Each structure stands twice: as C-alpha cells, then as structure tokens.
Amino acid sequence: MGVGVGSLNTNVFVTLLVAVMVFIMPLVDWLVCRHLGLNLQEGVSTNPKADDLMRLRQGVLLIIFGVYLAAVSYLVFFSRDAYVDYLVHTVINDDVFTSVDIDLGILELFVLAFKEGVPAALSHIHFMQPFQISEIYLNVMLFVPMGYLLPYVLEWFRDRVQIAPVVASFIGSFIIENVQLVTKRGYYDVNDLINNTLGGFIGQTLFILVAYVLTHPRWRHDIVSTARWYLYARGRTLYPFLTNIALPRATILATDEEAVWDFYVTKLGLRLRKQTVPLDSAGTSFLLGMGKSGLVIHCSNEQRELPKQYVTISVKRLPALKRRLEEDGIKVSDYESDVFTDHRSIWFEGPDGVRITVVED
C-alpha cells in the first residue's frame, strides 16, 4: 500500500486512531448505553425509547466508520503525489529481511533470553532500515480498525465474526492496491496485502476479546461451558454433523381447520406446502412453512381439550415484527427477557391457545 506520509506524525496518528476506535470508543459506548438504560446484550432495555436510541447509536457508529474510511483514503491516496511509472512489488517479506539483521539463530536467541535476559537477546537484533519497519507497522495498524469496526457496526459481520472481517480486510486491501497501481498513487505491493490482512485479523480478534467481554458479563462461563461441551461431544453420535444439522419442523395439535387456516395462512402468511386427509378420520394435517422453517398442524376437526402447546421462533428485527403483528390485530405481549438467552422476546397466542414466542436473534 505504501502509506503516503511515512513519518513519526503518521505513526502517532494511526496509533491514536487504533487506540480510540478499538479501546476508547467501545468503553464510551458501553458507559453511555448503560447510563441511558440500553441493553447491548440484545436483552430488554429499561429506557422506553430504546429502539429509537439504538437506531441513533447505529447512525453514530456508521459515521465513525465513515470517518475511519476517509482517514484511510487520505493516507493511501491523497497524501502523496502520483508516480511517473506503474510500480509493482511482488517479492514476499523482503522488506522484513532487509530491515532486520539478527546475528544469532532464533533458537539461540530464545536460549540467550532465558539465560541472560531479554535485553541481552535484543542486543543481537539490529534494525537496518527503520523507514521500512515503519511502513510495515503502518500497514498492519491501519487495518486493525477495519477488522474491529466491521463486526462492531454491522450485524452481518457480527454473525460471521470468525472469518468475514478478515476476508473483507483482504478484499479491501486488494482493491486499494489495484487502485493505487492504476492511478499511480502508490505501487502494488504483495507485502502490503499481507500486512493489511494481518491487521484485519488482529482487529477481528480484538473485537472478540474486547467487545464481546464488554457486552457479555457471563463470557467466562460461556467459554468454559462451550469448551466442556466440545470435549464431551466429540465422540458422540451427532457431532460429525454439527455444521449440517438443523431443526426445521415443529408439530402442534389443533381442533378447528378454519381457525388454523385463518390465523397461520391468512394472517401470518405461512405457505401451505402440503395437506393430507387421513381416510380413517375427520382430521386434516397441514405442513406450513416460511423460508427454511416448517410447522406441522394435526387438526382433528372436533372440539376437545388440548394440552398447552408452545412454539418458539427467532427473528432479527423484533420491533418491526411486533409492529406488524399489532397492525394486523394480533394481541402481542410487552418485551420480556428470554430465560435461556437473555435476549428480548415477545409472545402471542394462536388457535387452541398455542403460545408462539418470538426471540430476537
């Protein structure tokens, strides 16, 4: 990438940028949200205007992300003059090899550090070209906020935090390198592509370690319980199918076919996938669905008392769904905290007293 102003001022600016966006910003965000009564764990907020305030918070975060992108654009495009020729650098890691001289082997350095201390080992490391070290540092640090802010600001990246931010960092760096090559405002450097991607990975890791800890007070318990489960489940029957298994269908009982059709199909909008009528009874069975979810309803078409039944679904935009349900004349509960996830939830009743709970995903 070749950051345009390879000076102490640029190093300080980028370091402060990373510190503010990765450490100070989430702390301020958490303190402000706690003061305003906003729940960042997707649970029930105490502030009655929580939804409006959360939308305002999202707008502020997008502005901050835009400021970061503007700063990156200035440093990699507009802080330099265009070159005369097209320049390409494809030798991997030669900047490191030519900038650092170590007069001992790596193993010998570790042995020396153990026996005589770290300062003695560092005395055998010589920096030959500080400017190149500065460039490497800048190209790594410049993309740390990218890997951090993408999942912090955008839900799509949060849902895929294990891989999506670092992939986006690689793609962003690849685009920058090619634009620099075409416009001659810099040169295409494979090492910069590697360093930027490394910065994105560091930012992604910091998000998991910093933002997750701030918004999940039970993080220690979650990590320990997950580790225990992995150790226990590895040899069990379903473990090899971990990434493929799903629960796409729930089954309930009903008494009135017309009530079932009016509520689940006409009001909620589920699609009839299949209907069967057993020959030896007056009942009807429906397979209704939406997306990958399925609901089987066995309707007896006779009045009888049914046991209490429950169906739980999850959605990403719970406030919007709540409004739509109320607009369609369906009585919906106030927000509650789901006892298993602490996320916000609502519930409403269908025919035969079926309690349908919706948990915010």
Tab-separated table of C-alpha atoms in Angstrom:
chain	number	residue	atom	x	y	z
A	1	MET	CA	0.000	0.000	0.000
A	2	GLY	CA	2.857	2.321	0.778
A	3	VAL	CA	1.239	4.798	3.171
A	4	GLY	CA	1.928	8.259	1.877
A	5	VAL	CA	3.462	10.023	4.855
A	6	GLY	CA	5.942	7.592	6.385
A	7	SER	CA	6.869	9.845	9.297
A	8	LEU	CA	6.629	9.891	13.062
A	9	ASN	CA	3.469	12.027	12.788
A	10	THR	CA	1.770	9.386	10.660
A	11	ASN	CA	2.783	6.625	13.065
A	12	VAL	CA	1.386	8.576	16.002
A	13	PHE	CA	-1.831	9.418	14.114
A	14	VAL	CA	-2.501	5.806	13.128
A	15	THR	CA	-1.680	4.540	16.628
A	16	LEU	CA	-4.103	7.046	18.181
A	17	LEU	CA	-6.740	6.123	15.583
A	18	VAL	CA	-6.464	2.463	16.546
A	19	ALA	CA	-6.496	3.226	20.287
A	20	VAL	CA	-9.601	5.424	20.013
A	21	MET	CA	-11.625	3.124	17.771
A	22	VAL	CA	-10.654	-0.189	19.344
A	23	PHE	CA	-10.430	0.642	23.052
A	24	ILE	CA	-11.813	4.085	23.938
A	25	MET	CA	-14.869	4.047	21.636
A	26	PRO	CA	-16.367	0.745	22.915
A	27	LEU	CA	-15.794	1.800	26.528
A	28	VAL	CA	-17.554	5.148	25.963
A	29	ASP	CA	-20.297	3.376	24.015
A	30	TRP	CA	-20.850	0.925	26.867
A	31	LEU	CA	-20.888	3.652	29.537
A	32	VAL	CA	-23.330	5.840	27.578
A	33	CYS	CA	-25.654	2.919	26.842
A	34	ARG	CA	-25.619	1.849	30.482
A	35	HIS	CA	-26.427	5.427	31.551
A	36	LEU	CA	-29.318	5.597	29.067
A	37	GLY	CA	-30.669	2.193	30.073
A	38	LEU	CA	-29.860	0.481	26.754
A	39	ASN	CA	-29.111	-3.239	26.806
A	40	LEU	CA	-26.238	-4.143	24.462
A	41	GLN	CA	-26.719	-7.864	25.097
A	42	GLU	CA	-29.905	-7.900	22.969
A	43	GLY	CA	-31.950	-8.092	26.175
A	44	VAL	CA	-34.754	-5.890	27.476
A	45	SER	CA	-33.781	-2.210	27.870
A	46	THR	CA	-35.157	-0.105	30.713
A	47	ASN	CA	-35.449	3.007	28.543
A	48	PRO	CA	-38.913	3.256	26.885
A	49	LYS	CA	-37.297	4.947	23.852
A	50	ALA	CA	-34.691	2.206	23.499
A	51	ASP	CA	-35.444	1.363	19.858
A	52	ASP	CA	-35.105	4.993	18.723
A	53	LEU	CA	-31.895	5.446	20.743
A	54	MET	CA	-30.426	2.228	19.339
A	55	ARG	CA	-31.094	3.478	15.808
A	56	LEU	CA	-29.377	6.756	16.733
A	57	ARG	CA	-26.438	4.786	18.141
A	58	GLN	CA	-26.208	2.797	14.910
A	59	GLY	CA	-26.113	6.041	12.918
A	60	VAL	CA	-23.298	7.420	15.087
A	61	LEU	CA	-21.319	4.192	14.653
A	62	LEU	CA	-21.748	4.387	10.876
A	63	ILE	CA	-20.448	7.966	10.941
A	64	ILE	CA	-17.405	6.853	12.960
A	65	PHE	CA	-16.776	4.061	10.464
A	66	GLY	CA	-17.083	6.601	7.647
A	67	VAL	CA	-14.505	8.853	9.349
A	68	TYR	CA	-12.132	5.884	9.539
A	69	LEU	CA	-12.606	5.107	5.825
A	70	ALA	CA	-11.997	8.769	4.988
A	71	ALA	CA	-8.771	8.746	7.017
A	72	VAL	CA	-7.597	5.589	5.236
A	73	SER	CA	-8.463	7.095	1.841
A	74	TYR	CA	-6.440	10.200	2.618
A	75	LEU	CA	-3.392	8.253	3.788
A	76	VAL	CA	-3.282	5.791	0.889
A	77	PHE	CA	-4.401	8.042	-1.985
A	78	PHE	CA	-4.327	11.775	-1.307
A	79	SER	CA	-1.293	12.222	0.952
A	80	ARG	CA	1.144	11.692	-1.938
A	81	ASP	CA	1.904	12.750	-5.452
A	82	ALA	CA	1.399	10.345	-8.341
A	83	TYR	CA	4.406	8.368	-9.605
A	84	VAL	CA	5.554	8.670	-13.192
A	85	ASP	CA	5.527	4.914	-13.863
A	86	TYR	CA	3.438	1.938	-12.812
A	87	LEU	CA	5.235	0.179	-9.956
A	88	VAL	CA	4.751	-3.413	-8.758
A	89	HIS	CA	6.494	-5.169	-5.856
A	90	THR	CA	5.876	-8.935	-5.619
A	91	VAL	CA	8.770	-10.282	-3.501
A	92	ILE	CA	7.218	-11.555	-0.275
A	93	ASN	CA	8.707	-10.435	3.069
A	94	ASP	CA	11.891	-8.974	1.594
A	95	ASP	CA	11.154	-5.715	3.479
A	96	VAL	CA	11.470	-7.595	6.744
A	97	PHE	CA	14.605	-9.472	5.735
A	98	THR	CA	16.387	-6.322	4.545
A	99	SER	CA	15.267	-4.211	7.510
A	100	VAL	CA	16.163	-6.539	10.365
A	101	ASP	CA	19.539	-8.218	10.907
A	102	ILE	CA	19.812	-10.960	13.552
A	103	ASP	CA	23.307	-12.263	14.180
A	104	LEU	CA	22.071	-15.357	16.055
A	105	GLY	CA	19.653	-18.128	15.226
A	106	ILE	CA	16.098	-17.927	16.540
A	107	LEU	CA	16.635	-20.861	18.930
A	108	GLU	CA	19.862	-19.304	20.180
A	109	LEU	CA	18.028	-16.036	20.825
A	110	PHE	CA	15.450	-17.808	22.986
A	111	VAL	CA	18.173	-19.640	24.919
A	112	LEU	CA	20.073	-16.369	25.450
A	113	ALA	CA	16.897	-14.584	26.596
A	114	PHE	CA	16.237	-17.387	29.092
A	115	LYS	CA	19.799	-17.428	30.447
A	116	GLU	CA	20.833	-13.756	30.355
A	117	GLY	CA	17.557	-11.889	29.976
A	118	VAL	CA	15.563	-10.256	27.183
A	119	PRO	CA	17.849	-7.157	26.861
A	120	ALA	CA	20.826	-9.399	26.097
A	121	ALA	CA	18.856	-11.178	23.362
A	122	LEU	CA	17.590	-7.900	21.880
A	123	SER	CA	21.164	-6.632	21.592
A	124	HIS	CA	21.659	-9.146	18.749
A	125	ILE	CA	18.765	-7.693	16.733
A	126	HIS	CA	19.692	-4.718	14.538
A	127	PHE	CA	17.243	-2.557	12.591
A	128	MET	CA	18.930	-1.633	9.316
A	129	GLN	CA	16.130	0.398	7.662
A	130	PRO	CA	13.761	1.955	10.205
A	131	PHE	CA	11.631	3.505	7.436
A	132	GLN	CA	10.620	0.078	6.123
A	133	ILE	CA	9.786	-1.105	9.649
A	134	SER	CA	7.610	1.989	9.980
A	135	GLU	CA	5.829	1.134	6.730
A	136	ILE	CA	5.157	-2.424	7.876
A	137	TYR	CA	3.813	-1.143	11.203
A	138	LEU	CA	1.539	1.380	9.484
A	139	ASN	CA	0.129	-1.125	7.029
A	140	VAL	CA	-0.709	-3.554	9.821
A	141	MET	CA	-2.145	-0.962	12.215
A	142	LEU	CA	-4.136	0.858	9.546
A	143	PHE	CA	-6.388	-2.179	9.047
A	144	VAL	CA	-6.832	-3.106	12.720
A	145	PRO	CA	-9.921	-0.800	12.941
A	146	MET	CA	-11.271	-2.419	9.766
A	147	GLY	CA	-11.320	-5.872	11.346
A	148	TYR	CA	-12.707	-4.410	14.572
A	149	LEU	CA	-15.321	-1.936	13.321
A	150	LEU	CA	-16.939	-4.148	10.686
A	151	PRO	CA	-18.457	-6.570	13.261
A	152	TYR	CA	-18.917	-3.759	15.800
A	153	VAL	CA	-21.008	-1.650	13.423
A	154	LEU	CA	-22.635	-4.163	11.066
A	155	GLU	CA	-24.731	-7.104	12.213
A	156	TRP	CA	-23.917	-9.189	9.123
A	157	PHE	CA	-20.246	-9.242	10.105
A	158	ARG	CA	-21.077	-9.920	13.772
A	159	ASP	CA	-22.941	-13.059	12.739
A	160	ARG	CA	-19.844	-14.198	10.797
A	161	VAL	CA	-17.147	-12.756	13.056
A	162	GLN	CA	-14.881	-15.818	12.830
A	163	ILE	CA	-13.987	-15.197	9.169
A	164	ALA	CA	-15.903	-12.360	7.451
A	165	PRO	CA	-13.944	-9.321	8.822
A	166	VAL	CA	-10.532	-10.699	7.822
A	167	VAL	CA	-11.854	-11.668	4.373
A	168	ALA	CA	-13.283	-8.154	3.940
A	169	SER	CA	-9.913	-6.706	5.016
A	170	PHE	CA	-8.150	-8.771	2.350
A	171	ILE	CA	-10.639	-7.698	-0.330
A	172	GLY	CA	-10.401	-4.042	0.754
A	173	SER	CA	-6.603	-4.137	0.644
A	174	PHE	CA	-6.679	-5.848	-2.757
A	175	ILE	CA	-8.918	-3.089	-4.132
A	176	ILE	CA	-6.682	-0.359	-2.677
A	177	GLU	CA	-3.522	-1.902	-4.137
A	178	ASN	CA	-5.073	-2.107	-7.596
A	179	VAL	CA	-6.464	1.451	-7.449
A	180	GLN	CA	-3.029	2.694	-6.347
A	181	LEU	CA	-1.470	0.875	-9.290
A	182	VAL	CA	-3.937	2.256	-11.830
A	183	THR	CA	-3.810	5.835	-10.515
A	184	LYS	CA	-0.024	5.637	-9.835
A	185	ARG	CA	-0.658	6.977	-6.312
A	186	GLY	CA	1.465	4.273	-4.779
A	187	TYR	CA	2.559	0.889	-6.025
A	188	TYR	CA	1.144	-2.605	-5.973
A	189	ASP	CA	2.867	-4.426	-3.106
A	190	VAL	CA	2.075	-8.022	-2.136
A	191	ASN	CA	3.619	-7.401	1.294
A	192	ASP	CA	1.118	-4.627	1.952
A	193	LEU	CA	-1.690	-7.031	1.080
A	194	ILE	CA	-0.344	-9.496	3.667
A	195	ASN	CA	0.204	-6.799	6.323
A	196	ASN	CA	-3.263	-5.284	5.834
A	197	THR	CA	-4.895	-8.693	6.134
A	198	LEU	CA	-2.871	-9.356	9.297
A	199	GLY	CA	-4.150	-6.048	10.689
A	200	GLY	CA	-7.728	-7.072	9.890
A	201	PHE	CA	-7.188	-10.376	11.690
A	202	ILE	CA	-5.804	-8.568	14.746
A	203	GLY	CA	-8.822	-6.237	14.744
A	204	GLN	CA	-11.220	-9.157	14.398
A	205	THR	CA	-9.534	-10.902	17.332
A	206	LEU	CA	-9.651	-7.722	19.427
A	207	PHE	CA	-13.373	-7.402	18.738
A	208	ILE	CA	-13.961	-10.894	20.084
A	209	LEU	CA	-11.760	-10.254	23.130
A	210	VAL	CA	-12.835	-6.662	23.925
A	211	ALA	CA	-16.356	-6.019	22.594
A	212	TYR	CA	-17.657	-9.476	23.465
A	213	VAL	CA	-16.340	-9.210	27.023
A	214	LEU	CA	-17.948	-5.767	27.478
A	215	THR	CA	-21.367	-6.888	26.272
A	216	HIS	CA	-21.420	-10.398	27.760
A	217	PRO	CA	-20.808	-10.403	31.528
A	218	ARG	CA	-21.085	-14.208	31.541
A	219	TRP	CA	-18.285	-14.625	28.979
A	220	ARG	CA	-16.116	-16.745	31.281
A	221	HIS	CA	-18.989	-19.139	31.935
A	222	ASP	CA	-19.846	-19.290	28.214
A	223	ILE	CA	-16.266	-20.110	27.206
A	224	VAL	CA	-15.818	-22.753	29.917
A	225	SER	CA	-19.172	-24.419	29.223
A	226	THR	CA	-18.509	-24.452	25.452
A	227	ALA	CA	-15.058	-25.997	25.959
A	228	ARG	CA	-16.532	-28.675	28.233
A	229	TRP	CA	-19.240	-29.426	25.711
A	230	TYR	CA	-16.703	-29.848	22.879
A	231	LEU	CA	-14.659	-32.272	24.973
A	232	TYR	CA	-17.768	-34.267	25.835
A	233	ALA	CA	-19.478	-34.206	22.422
A	234	ARG	CA	-16.583	-35.041	20.106
A	235	GLY	CA	-17.182	-38.787	20.219
A	236	ARG	CA	-20.974	-38.643	20.257
A	237	THR	CA	-23.373	-39.636	17.514
A	238	LEU	CA	-24.357	-36.257	16.052
A	239	TYR	CA	-21.047	-34.396	16.457
A	240	PRO	CA	-19.769	-35.171	12.902
A	241	PHE	CA	-22.935	-33.480	11.588
A	242	LEU	CA	-22.529	-30.355	13.738
A	243	THR	CA	-22.499	-27.855	10.855
A	244	ASN	CA	-25.225	-29.589	8.850
A	245	ILE	CA	-27.912	-30.455	11.359
A	246	ALA	CA	-30.964	-28.234	11.897
A	247	LEU	CA	-34.463	-28.398	13.393
A	248	PRO	CA	-36.718	-27.293	10.507
A	249	ARG	CA	-40.091	-28.545	11.747
A	250	ALA	CA	-42.299	-28.286	14.824
A	251	THR	CA	-45.601	-30.125	15.360
A	252	ILE	CA	-48.736	-28.923	17.171
A	253	LEU	CA	-52.330	-30.086	17.571
A	254	ALA	CA	-55.465	-28.116	16.656
A	255	THR	CA	-59.249	-28.567	16.661
A	256	ASP	CA	-60.614	-26.148	14.021
A	257	GLU	CA	-59.370	-26.293	10.443
A	258	GLU	CA	-60.841	-22.913	9.503
A	259	ALA	CA	-59.280	-21.201	12.522
A	260	VAL	CA	-55.911	-22.739	11.637
A	261	TRP	CA	-56.111	-21.534	8.053
A	262	ASP	CA	-57.307	-18.037	9.015
A	263	PHE	CA	-54.564	-17.470	11.597
A	264	TYR	CA	-51.468	-19.191	10.219
A	265	VAL	CA	-52.022	-18.691	6.489
A	266	THR	CA	-54.237	-15.619	6.121
A	267	LYS	CA	-52.818	-13.517	8.984
A	268	LEU	CA	-49.246	-14.732	9.473
A	269	GLY	CA	-48.627	-15.568	5.822
A	270	LEU	CA	-47.235	-19.100	6.122
A	271	ARG	CA	-47.248	-21.058	2.876
A	272	LEU	CA	-49.157	-24.324	2.542
A	273	ARG	CA	-46.596	-26.879	1.446
A	274	LYS	CA	-48.719	-29.990	1.753
A	275	GLN	CA	-52.095	-31.058	3.076
A	276	THR	CA	-53.143	-34.623	3.872
A	277	VAL	CA	-56.532	-36.059	4.862
A	278	PRO	CA	-56.391	-39.479	6.585
A	279	LEU	CA	-59.011	-41.922	5.305
A	280	ASP	CA	-59.930	-43.224	8.741
A	281	SER	CA	-60.641	-39.892	10.479
A	282	ALA	CA	-62.218	-36.460	10.021
A	283	GLY	CA	-58.932	-34.727	10.693
A	284	THR	CA	-56.605	-32.840	8.381
A	285	SER	CA	-52.834	-32.394	8.576
A	286	PHE	CA	-51.073	-29.312	7.237
A	287	LEU	CA	-47.408	-28.679	6.532
A	288	LEU	CA	-46.979	-24.904	6.568
A	289	GLY	CA	-43.720	-23.089	6.080
A	290	MET	CA	-41.790	-19.904	5.524
A	291	GLY	CA	-38.168	-19.953	4.436
A	292	LYS	CA	-36.469	-22.977	5.982
A	293	SER	CA	-38.975	-23.239	8.846
A	294	GLY	CA	-41.845	-25.699	8.864
A	295	LEU	CA	-44.886	-26.133	11.066
A	296	VAL	CA	-46.945	-29.338	11.042
A	297	ILE	CA	-50.512	-28.950	12.371
A	298	HIS	CA	-52.652	-32.011	13.022
A	299	CYS	CA	-56.232	-30.744	13.097
A	300	SER	CA	-58.874	-33.121	14.497
A	301	ASN	CA	-61.880	-31.005	13.434
A	302	GLU	CA	-63.622	-31.900	16.669
A	303	GLN	CA	-63.946	-29.941	19.879
A	304	ARG	CA	-61.778	-31.332	22.636
A	305	GLU	CA	-59.427	-30.007	25.244
A	306	LEU	CA	-55.785	-29.893	24.149
A	307	PRO	CA	-52.664	-29.684	26.316
A	308	LYS	CA	-50.808	-26.381	26.489
A	309	GLN	CA	-48.540	-26.063	23.450
A	310	TYR	CA	-45.557	-23.831	22.714
A	311	VAL	CA	-43.737	-22.791	19.554
A	312	THR	CA	-40.585	-20.654	19.604
A	313	ILE	CA	-39.134	-18.837	16.613
A	314	SER	CA	-36.396	-16.214	16.231
A	315	VAL	CA	-36.125	-13.075	14.109
A	316	LYS	CA	-33.535	-10.342	13.671
A	317	ARG	CA	-35.908	-7.342	13.624
A	318	LEU	CA	-38.169	-7.970	16.576
A	319	PRO	CA	-39.548	-4.388	16.926
A	320	ALA	CA	-40.631	-4.384	13.269
A	321	LEU	CA	-42.351	-7.749	13.672
A	322	LYS	CA	-44.087	-6.563	16.837
A	323	ARG	CA	-45.476	-3.535	14.997
A	324	ARG	CA	-46.704	-5.663	12.090
A	325	LEU	CA	-48.460	-8.101	14.406
A	326	GLU	CA	-50.213	-5.269	16.251
A	327	GLU	CA	-51.212	-3.599	12.971
A	328	ASP	CA	-52.805	-6.889	11.877
A	329	GLY	CA	-54.898	-7.040	15.032
A	330	ILE	CA	-52.904	-9.724	16.852
A	331	LYS	CA	-52.515	-9.089	20.583
A	332	VAL	CA	-48.820	-9.156	21.476
A	333	SER	CA	-47.130	-9.132	24.872
A	334	ASP	CA	-44.696	-6.462	26.010
A	335	TYR	CA	-40.994	-7.151	25.653
A	336	GLU	CA	-39.757	-9.833	28.006
A	337	SER	CA	-36.341	-11.343	28.643
A	338	ASP	CA	-35.918	-14.858	27.297
A	339	VAL	CA	-34.933	-17.052	30.253
A	340	PHE	CA	-32.359	-19.022	28.263
A	341	THR	CA	-30.590	-16.350	26.178
A	342	ASP	CA	-31.495	-13.072	27.990
A	343	HIS	CA	-32.472	-11.700	24.570
A	344	ARG	CA	-35.674	-9.737	24.066
A	345	SER	CA	-38.775	-11.769	23.324
A	346	ILE	CA	-42.496	-11.340	22.766
A	347	TRP	CA	-45.333	-13.826	22.632
A	348	PHE	CA	-48.832	-14.119	21.235
A	349	GLU	CA	-51.450	-16.834	21.074
A	350	GLY	CA	-52.745	-18.784	18.103
A	351	PRO	CA	-55.790	-21.042	17.817
A	352	ASP	CA	-56.308	-23.529	20.682
A	353	GLY	CA	-54.162	-21.416	22.970
A	354	VAL	CA	-50.871	-22.227	21.234
A	355	ARG	CA	-48.302	-19.856	22.691
A	356	ILE	CA	-45.941	-18.571	19.991
A	357	THR	CA	-42.781	-16.972	21.392
A	358	VAL	CA	-40.510	-14.853	19.206
A	359	VAL	CA	-36.930	-14.333	20.414
A	360	GLU	CA	-34.683	-11.657	18.941
A	361	ASP	CA	-31.750	-13.274	17.159
